[in-house]
PDB file of C-alpha atoms in Angstrom:
ATOM      1  CA  MET N   1       0.000   0.000   0.000  1.00 96.00           C
ATOM      2  CA  ALA N   2       2.775   2.409   0.903  1.00 97.00           C
ATOM      3  CA  ILE N   3       4.724   1.678  -2.284  1.00 97.00           C
ATOM      4  CA  ASP N   4       1.633   2.490  -4.342  1.00 97.00           C
ATOM      5  CA  GLU N   5       1.224   5.798  -2.543  1.00 97.00           C
ATOM      6  CA  ALA N   6       4.916   6.629  -2.961  1.00 97.00           C
ATOM      7  CA  LEU N   7       4.656   5.804  -6.678  1.00 96.00           C
ATOM      8  CA  LEU N   8       1.765   8.233  -7.064  1.00 97.00           C
ATOM      9  CA  GLU N   9       3.767  10.960  -5.308  1.00 96.00           C
ATOM     10  CA  SER N  10       6.752  10.613  -7.607  1.00 94.00           C
ATOM     11  CA  ALA N  11       5.323   9.415 -10.941  1.00 92.00           C
ATOM     12  CA  THR N  12       6.240  11.352 -14.070  1.00 93.00           C
ATOM     13  CA  ILE N  13       4.865   8.769 -16.520  1.00 93.00           C
ATOM     14  CA  PRO N  14       2.065   6.188 -16.191  1.00 94.00           C
ATOM     15  CA  ALA N  15       3.165   2.978 -14.490  1.00 95.00           C
ATOM     16  CA  ILE N  16       1.741  -0.417 -13.599  1.00 96.00           C
ATOM     17  CA  ARG N  17       3.076  -2.503 -10.723  1.00 96.00           C
ATOM     18  CA  PHE N  18       2.280  -6.161 -10.087  1.00 96.00           C
ATOM     19  CA  TYR N  19       2.734  -7.771  -6.690  1.00 94.00           C
ATOM     20  CA  GLY N  20       1.781 -10.768  -4.617  1.00 90.00           C
ATOM     21  CA  TRP N  21       1.348 -11.491  -0.928  1.00 92.00           C
ATOM     22  CA  ALA N  22       3.837 -13.182   1.409  1.00 91.00           C
ATOM     23  CA  ARG N  23       0.908 -14.782   3.248  1.00 93.00           C
ATOM     24  CA  PRO N  24      -2.907 -14.677   3.021  1.00 94.00           C
ATOM     25  CA  ALA N  25      -4.183 -11.189   3.786  1.00 96.00           C
ATOM     26  CA  VAL N  26      -7.239  -8.955   3.555  1.00 96.00           C
ATOM     27  CA  SER N  27      -7.442  -5.400   2.268  1.00 97.00           C
ATOM     28  CA  PHE N  28     -10.437  -3.126   2.604  1.00 97.00           C
ATOM     29  CA  GLY N  29     -11.399   0.284   1.274  1.00 96.00           C
ATOM     30  CA  TYR N  30     -10.742   3.689   2.779  1.00 96.00           C
ATOM     31  CA  PHE N  31     -14.347   4.076   3.978  1.00 94.00           C
ATOM     32  CA  GLY N  32     -14.728   0.520   5.278  1.00 93.00           C
ATOM     33  CA  GLU N  33     -15.330  -0.630   8.861  1.00 93.00           C
ATOM     34  CA  VAL N  34     -12.519  -2.745  10.293  1.00 94.00           C
ATOM     35  CA  GLU N  35     -14.938  -4.590  12.601  1.00 93.00           C
ATOM     36  CA  GLU N  36     -16.697  -6.088   9.568  1.00 91.00           C
ATOM     37  CA  VAL N  37     -13.337  -7.067   8.055  1.00 94.00           C
ATOM     38  CA  GLU N  38     -12.265  -8.795  11.266  1.00 93.00           C
ATOM     39  CA  ARG N  39     -15.412 -10.942  11.181  1.00 90.00           C
ATOM     40  CA  VAL N  40     -14.457 -12.401   7.796  1.00 86.00           C
ATOM     41  CA  SER N  41     -10.662 -12.210   7.922  1.00 87.00           C
ATOM     42  CA  GLU N  42     -10.058 -15.828   9.015  1.00 80.00           C
ATOM     43  CA  ASP N  43      -6.996 -14.708  11.018  1.00 86.00           C
ATOM     44  CA  ARG N  44      -5.406 -13.070   7.976  1.00 93.00           C
ATOM     45  CA  GLU N  45      -3.359  -9.891   8.233  1.00 94.00           C
ATOM     46  CA  ILE N  46      -5.506  -6.821   7.526  1.00 96.00           C
ATOM     47  CA  VAL N  47      -4.658  -3.558   5.780  1.00 96.00           C
ATOM     48  CA  ARG N  48      -6.817  -0.530   4.976  1.00 97.00           C
ATOM     49  CA  ARG N  49      -6.341   0.704   1.406  1.00 97.00           C
ATOM     50  CA  TRP N  50      -6.017   4.360   0.447  1.00 96.00           C
ATOM     51  CA  THR N  51      -8.468   3.645  -2.390  1.00 97.00           C
ATOM     52  CA  GLY N  52     -12.146   2.808  -1.900  1.00 94.00           C
ATOM     53  CA  GLY N  53     -14.019  -0.421  -2.480  1.00 93.00           C
ATOM     54  CA  GLY N  54     -14.950  -3.445  -0.448  1.00 94.00           C
ATOM     55  CA  ILE N  55     -13.198  -6.308   1.316  1.00 95.00           C
ATOM     56  CA  VAL N  56     -10.715  -8.266  -0.814  1.00 96.00           C
ATOM     57  CA  LEU N  57      -9.152 -11.590   0.210  1.00 95.00           C
ATOM     58  CA  HIS N  58      -5.572 -11.846  -1.051  1.00 96.00           C
ATOM     59  CA  GLY N  59      -3.290 -14.815  -1.402  1.00 93.00           C
ATOM     60  CA  ASN N  60      -3.275 -16.439  -4.815  1.00 91.00           C
ATOM     61  CA  ASP N  61      -4.537 -13.401  -6.701  1.00 96.00           C
ATOM     62  CA  LEU N  62      -2.507 -11.218  -9.056  1.00 96.00           C
ATOM     63  CA  THR N  63      -2.601  -7.742  -7.560  1.00 97.00           C
ATOM     64  CA  TYR N  64      -1.700  -4.626  -9.506  1.00 98.00           C
ATOM     65  CA  SER N  65      -1.615  -0.868  -9.195  1.00 97.00           C
ATOM     66  CA  ILE N  66      -1.766   1.674 -11.996  1.00 97.00           C
ATOM     67  CA  VAL N  67      -0.486   5.193 -11.481  1.00 97.00           C
ATOM     68  CA  ILE N  68      -1.287   8.029 -13.877  1.00 96.00           C
ATOM     69  CA  PRO N  69       0.415  11.350 -13.054  1.00 96.00           C
ATOM     70  CA  ALA N  70      -1.602  14.583 -13.219  1.00 95.00           C
ATOM     71  CA  THR N  71       0.592  15.784 -16.082  1.00 95.00           C
ATOM     72  CA  ASP N  72      -0.419  12.907 -18.374  1.00 94.00           C
ATOM     73  CA  ARG N  73      -3.081  13.604 -21.007  1.00 91.00           C
ATOM     74  CA  TYR N  74      -4.962  10.430 -20.034  1.00 89.00           C
ATOM     75  CA  ILE N  75      -5.815  11.909 -16.627  1.00 91.00           C
ATOM     76  CA  ILE N  76      -8.724  13.879 -18.126  1.00 92.00           C
ATOM     77  CA  ARG N  77     -10.673  10.626 -18.585  1.00 89.00           C
ATOM     78  CA  LEU N  78     -13.552  10.190 -16.145  1.00 91.00           C
ATOM     79  CA  PRO N  79     -12.910   7.641 -13.348  1.00 88.00           C
ATOM     80  CA  LEU N  80     -15.447   5.121 -14.696  1.00 91.00           C
ATOM     81  CA  ASP N  81     -14.008   5.502 -18.205  1.00 94.00           C
ATOM     82  CA  LEU N  82     -10.495   4.751 -16.906  1.00 94.00           C
ATOM     83  CA  TYR N  83     -11.851   1.784 -14.947  1.00 95.00           C
ATOM     84  CA  SER N  84     -13.609   0.489 -18.050  1.00 96.00           C
ATOM     85  CA  ASP N  85     -10.548   1.045 -20.263  1.00 96.00           C
ATOM     86  CA  VAL N  86      -8.321  -1.024 -17.970  1.00 97.00           C
ATOM     87  CA  HIS N  87     -10.864  -3.819 -17.585  1.00 97.00           C
ATOM     88  CA  THR N  88     -11.604  -3.913 -21.308  1.00 98.00           C
ATOM     89  CA  THR N  89      -7.894  -4.457 -21.904  1.00 97.00           C
ATOM     90  CA  LEU N  90      -7.774  -7.076 -19.140  1.00 98.00           C
ATOM     91  CA  ARG N  91     -10.742  -8.883 -20.698  1.00 97.00           C
ATOM     92  CA  THR N  92      -8.976  -8.970 -24.060  1.00 97.00           C
ATOM     93  CA  VAL N  93      -5.852 -10.519 -22.558  1.00 97.00           C
ATOM     94  CA  LEU N  94      -7.926 -13.073 -20.641  1.00 97.00           C
ATOM     95  CA  ILE N  95      -9.662 -14.075 -23.872  1.00 97.00           C
ATOM     96  CA  GLU N  96      -6.247 -14.449 -25.524  1.00 94.00           C
ATOM     97  CA  ASN N  97      -5.420 -16.680 -22.542  1.00 92.00           C
ATOM     98  CA  GLY N  98      -8.330 -18.937 -23.528  1.00 94.00           C
ATOM     99  CA  LEU N  99     -10.797 -17.679 -20.919  1.00 95.00           C
ATOM    100  CA  ASP N 100     -14.362 -16.596 -21.729  1.00 96.00           C
ATOM    101  CA  ALA N 101     -14.270 -13.218 -19.982  1.00 97.00           C
ATOM    102  CA  VAL N 102     -16.953 -10.542 -20.245  1.00 97.00           C
ATOM    103  CA  LEU N 103     -17.535  -7.136 -18.641  1.00 96.00           C
ATOM    104  CA  ALA N 104     -20.458  -6.594 -16.284  1.00 94.00           C
ATOM    105  CA  THR N 105     -22.915  -4.208 -17.907  1.00 91.00           C
ATOM    106  CA  SER N 106     -24.464  -2.965 -14.667  1.00 86.00           C
ATOM    107  CA  ALA N 107     -24.094  -3.191 -10.911  1.00 82.00           C
ATOM    108  CA  SER N 108     -25.671  -6.147  -9.156  1.00 74.00           C
ATOM    109  CA  GLN N 109     -27.563  -5.789  -5.907  1.00 75.00           C
ATOM    110  CA  LYS N 110     -25.110  -5.479  -3.016  1.00 78.00           C
ATOM    111  CA  ILE N 111     -25.206  -8.616  -0.895  1.00 74.00           C
ATOM    112  CA  SER N 112     -22.178  -8.037   1.368  1.00 77.00           C
ATOM    113  CA  ASP N 113     -19.104  -5.866   1.919  1.00 80.00           C
ATOM    114  CA  ALA N 114     -16.980  -8.425   0.047  1.00 86.00           C
ATOM    115  CA  CYS N 115     -15.764  -6.803  -3.163  1.00 87.00           C
ATOM    116  CA  PHE N 116     -15.980  -9.962  -5.265  1.00 89.00           C
ATOM    117  CA  ALA N 117     -19.553 -10.702  -4.187  1.00 87.00           C
ATOM    118  CA  ASN N 118     -20.793  -7.463  -5.739  1.00 85.00           C
ATOM    119  CA  PRO N 119     -20.002  -6.925  -9.422  1.00 91.00           C
ATOM    120  CA  VAL N 120     -20.307  -3.343 -10.630  1.00 91.00           C
ATOM    121  CA  ARG N 121     -20.350  -2.002 -14.168  1.00 92.00           C
ATOM    122  CA  ALA N 122     -17.163  -2.862 -16.113  1.00 94.00           C
ATOM    123  CA  ASP N 123     -15.974  -5.514 -13.650  1.00 96.00           C
ATOM    124  CA  VAL N 124     -14.522  -8.620 -15.315  1.00 97.00           C
ATOM    125  CA  MET N 125     -16.635 -11.775 -15.127  1.00 97.00           C
ATOM    126  CA  ILE N 126     -16.095 -15.428 -16.050  1.00 97.00           C
ATOM    127  CA  ASP N 127     -18.993 -17.910 -15.900  1.00 95.00           C
ATOM    128  CA  GLY N 128     -21.100 -15.401 -13.991  1.00 93.00           C
ATOM    129  CA  GLU N 129     -18.474 -14.834 -11.284  1.00 95.00           C
ATOM    130  CA  LYS N 130     -16.511 -11.614 -10.746  1.00 96.00           C
ATOM    131  CA  ILE N 131     -12.804 -12.329 -11.159  1.00 97.00           C
ATOM    132  CA  ALA N 132     -11.377  -8.796 -11.376  1.00 97.00           C
ATOM    133  CA  GLY N 133     -12.231  -5.572  -9.636  1.00 96.00           C
ATOM    134  CA  ALA N 134     -10.458  -2.383  -8.667  1.00 97.00           C
ATOM    135  CA  ALA N 135     -10.717   0.848  -6.700  1.00 96.00           C
ATOM    136  CA  GLN N 136      -9.367   4.328  -7.357  1.00 97.00           C
ATOM    137  CA  ARG N 137      -7.997   7.373  -5.614  1.00 96.00           C
ATOM    138  CA  ARG N 138      -7.500  10.709  -7.360  1.00 95.00           C
ATOM    139  CA  THR N 139      -5.317  13.463  -5.893  1.00 95.00           C
ATOM    140  CA  ARG N 140      -3.667  16.608  -7.233  1.00 94.00           C
ATOM    141  CA  ARG N 141      -0.689  14.403  -8.153  1.00 95.00           C
ATOM    142  CA  GLY N 142      -2.713  12.028 -10.303  1.00 96.00           C
ATOM    143  CA  LEU N 143      -4.714   8.822 -10.099  1.00 96.00           C
ATOM    144  CA  LEU N 144      -4.078   5.484  -8.426  1.00 97.00           C
ATOM    145  CA  GLN N 145      -6.056   2.373  -9.353  1.00 97.00           C
ATOM    146  CA  GLN N 146      -5.506  -0.746  -7.262  1.00 98.00           C
ATOM    147  CA  GLY N 147      -6.892  -3.997  -8.636  1.00 98.00           C
ATOM    148  CA  SER N 148      -7.053  -7.719  -7.959  1.00 98.00           C
ATOM    149  CA  ILE N 149      -7.339 -10.517 -10.526  1.00 98.00           C
ATOM    150  CA  GLN N 150      -8.623 -13.676  -8.867  1.00 96.00           C
ATOM    151  CA  CYS N 151      -8.173 -16.368 -11.486  1.00 95.00           C
ATOM    152  CA  GLU N 152      -5.961 -19.447 -11.155  1.00 90.00           C
ATOM    153  CA  LYS N 153      -5.753 -20.082 -14.919  1.00 91.00           C
ATOM    154  CA  LEU N 154      -3.440 -17.207 -15.840  1.00 93.00           C
ATOM    155  CA  SER N 155      -0.398 -17.968 -17.967  1.00 93.00           C
ATOM    156  CA  PRO N 156       3.047 -17.340 -16.412  1.00 93.00           C
ATOM    157  CA  ASP N 157       3.584 -14.308 -18.654  1.00 94.00           C
ATOM    158  CA  PHE N 158       0.117 -12.849 -18.039  1.00 95.00           C
ATOM    159  CA  ALA N 159       1.299  -9.751 -16.178  1.00 95.00           C
ATOM    160  CA  LYS N 160       3.751  -8.861 -18.932  1.00 95.00           C
ATOM    161  CA  ARG N 161       1.104  -9.345 -21.614  1.00 95.00           C
ATOM    162  CA  PHE N 162      -1.422  -7.252 -19.667  1.00 96.00           C
ATOM    163  CA  ALA N 163       1.103  -4.408 -19.291  1.00 95.00           C
ATOM    164  CA  ARG N 164       1.990  -4.562 -22.993  1.00 94.00           C
ATOM    165  CA  ALA N 165      -1.695  -4.502 -23.939  1.00 96.00           C
ATOM    166  CA  LEU N 166      -2.170  -1.353 -21.865  1.00 94.00           C
ATOM    167  CA  CYS N 167       0.842   0.301 -23.530  1.00 90.00           C
ATOM    168  CA  LEU N 168       2.749  -1.095 -26.483  1.00 82.00           C
ATOM    169  CA  ARG N 169       5.866   0.780 -25.332  1.00 85.00           C
ATOM    170  CA  ALA N 170       5.755  -0.644 -21.803  1.00 83.00           C
ATOM    171  CA  GLU N 171       9.200  -1.237 -20.348  1.00 87.00           C
ATOM    172  CA  ALA N 172      10.162  -3.164 -17.225  1.00 89.00           C
ATOM    173  CA  GLY N 173      11.381  -1.015 -14.355  1.00 88.00           C
ATOM    174  CA  SER N 174      12.388  -1.357 -10.741  1.00 89.00           C
ATOM    175  CA  ILE N 175      11.710   0.394  -7.464  1.00 92.00           C
ATOM    176  CA  ASP N 176      14.774   2.381  -6.459  1.00 94.00           C
ATOM    177  CA  GLU N 177      16.149   3.032  -2.977  1.00 96.00           C
ATOM    178  CA  ALA N 178      14.680   6.528  -2.722  1.00 96.00           C
ATOM    179  CA  LEU N 179      11.169   5.296  -3.439  1.00 96.00           C
ATOM    180  CA  THR N 180      11.645   2.369  -1.058  1.00 97.00           C
ATOM    181  CA  ARG N 181      12.701   4.753   1.723  1.00 98.00           C
ATOM    182  CA  ARG N 182       9.697   6.996   1.041  1.00 98.00           C
ATOM    183  CA  ALA N 183       7.365   3.979   1.125  1.00 98.00           C
ATOM    184  CA  GLU N 184       8.870   2.858   4.445  1.00 98.00           C
ATOM    185  CA  ASP N 185       8.259   6.358   5.811  1.00 98.00           C
ATOM    186  CA  ILE N 186       4.634   6.336   4.627  1.00 98.00           C
ATOM    187  CA  ALA N 187       4.089   2.847   6.033  1.00 97.00           C
ATOM    188  CA  GLY N 188       5.467   3.851   9.427  1.00 97.00           C
ATOM    189  CA  LYS N 189       3.269   6.945   9.615  1.00 97.00           C
ATOM    190  CA  LYS N 190       0.098   5.423   8.184  1.00 97.00           C
ATOM    191  CA  TYR N 191      -0.391   1.786   7.154  1.00 97.00           C
ATOM    192  CA  ALA N 192       1.405   0.234  10.125  1.00 95.00           C
ATOM    193  CA  LEU N 193      -0.635   2.193  12.663  1.00 96.00           C
ATOM    194  CA  GLU N 194      -3.708   0.955  14.493  1.00 95.00           C
ATOM    195  CA  SER N 195      -5.126   4.477  14.183  1.00 96.00           C
ATOM    196  CA  TRP N 196      -5.108   4.118  10.370  1.00 96.00           C
ATOM    197  CA  LEU N 197      -6.546   0.619  10.460  1.00 95.00           C
ATOM    198  CA  ARG N 198      -9.360   1.636  12.808  1.00 94.00           C
ATOM    199  CA  ARG N 199     -10.059   5.173  11.543  1.00 88.00           C
ATOM    200  CA  ARG N 200     -13.679   6.266  11.218  1.00 73.00           C
TER     201      ARG N 200
END
């Protein structure tokens, strides 16, 4: 979470980051209630996201974040349009992967605070089940979209192909020491604190 925030602070070009989880965990949106998360966490580690959205169980999913700096021309797109653009691209790559993916055309009735139980417009679906969702945060520095792809049938090179589909000129990068230090600072002042986890 802190690396994503540090990336948004320092981004000069759009970037996508893929990451996994060292152990099963749960993330929940900025406006969520930690008490509800604790009821369904199954003793997993819990983190509050800076973005919105519902409760997401992490473990075997492919998690990603997209950062678009405020100086990029793409930032003028409306949030739902950006969401749809990313998921349309994701759907295309899933189809190329041999999976019959479609986009939800409307929001379903909310049945719980679990993100993947409640498809919304432009979420990615396979066989009637939501397999990809995301949440956004827009600041004066740009936009952050954090997403989870919960599908066990992804090819080993799926992340690379997804990034290339989003931008044909995509190049692999790394997180440097300065950004790592900034993320550690953010984590220590926010994400590691009980006050952040239990904020109202």
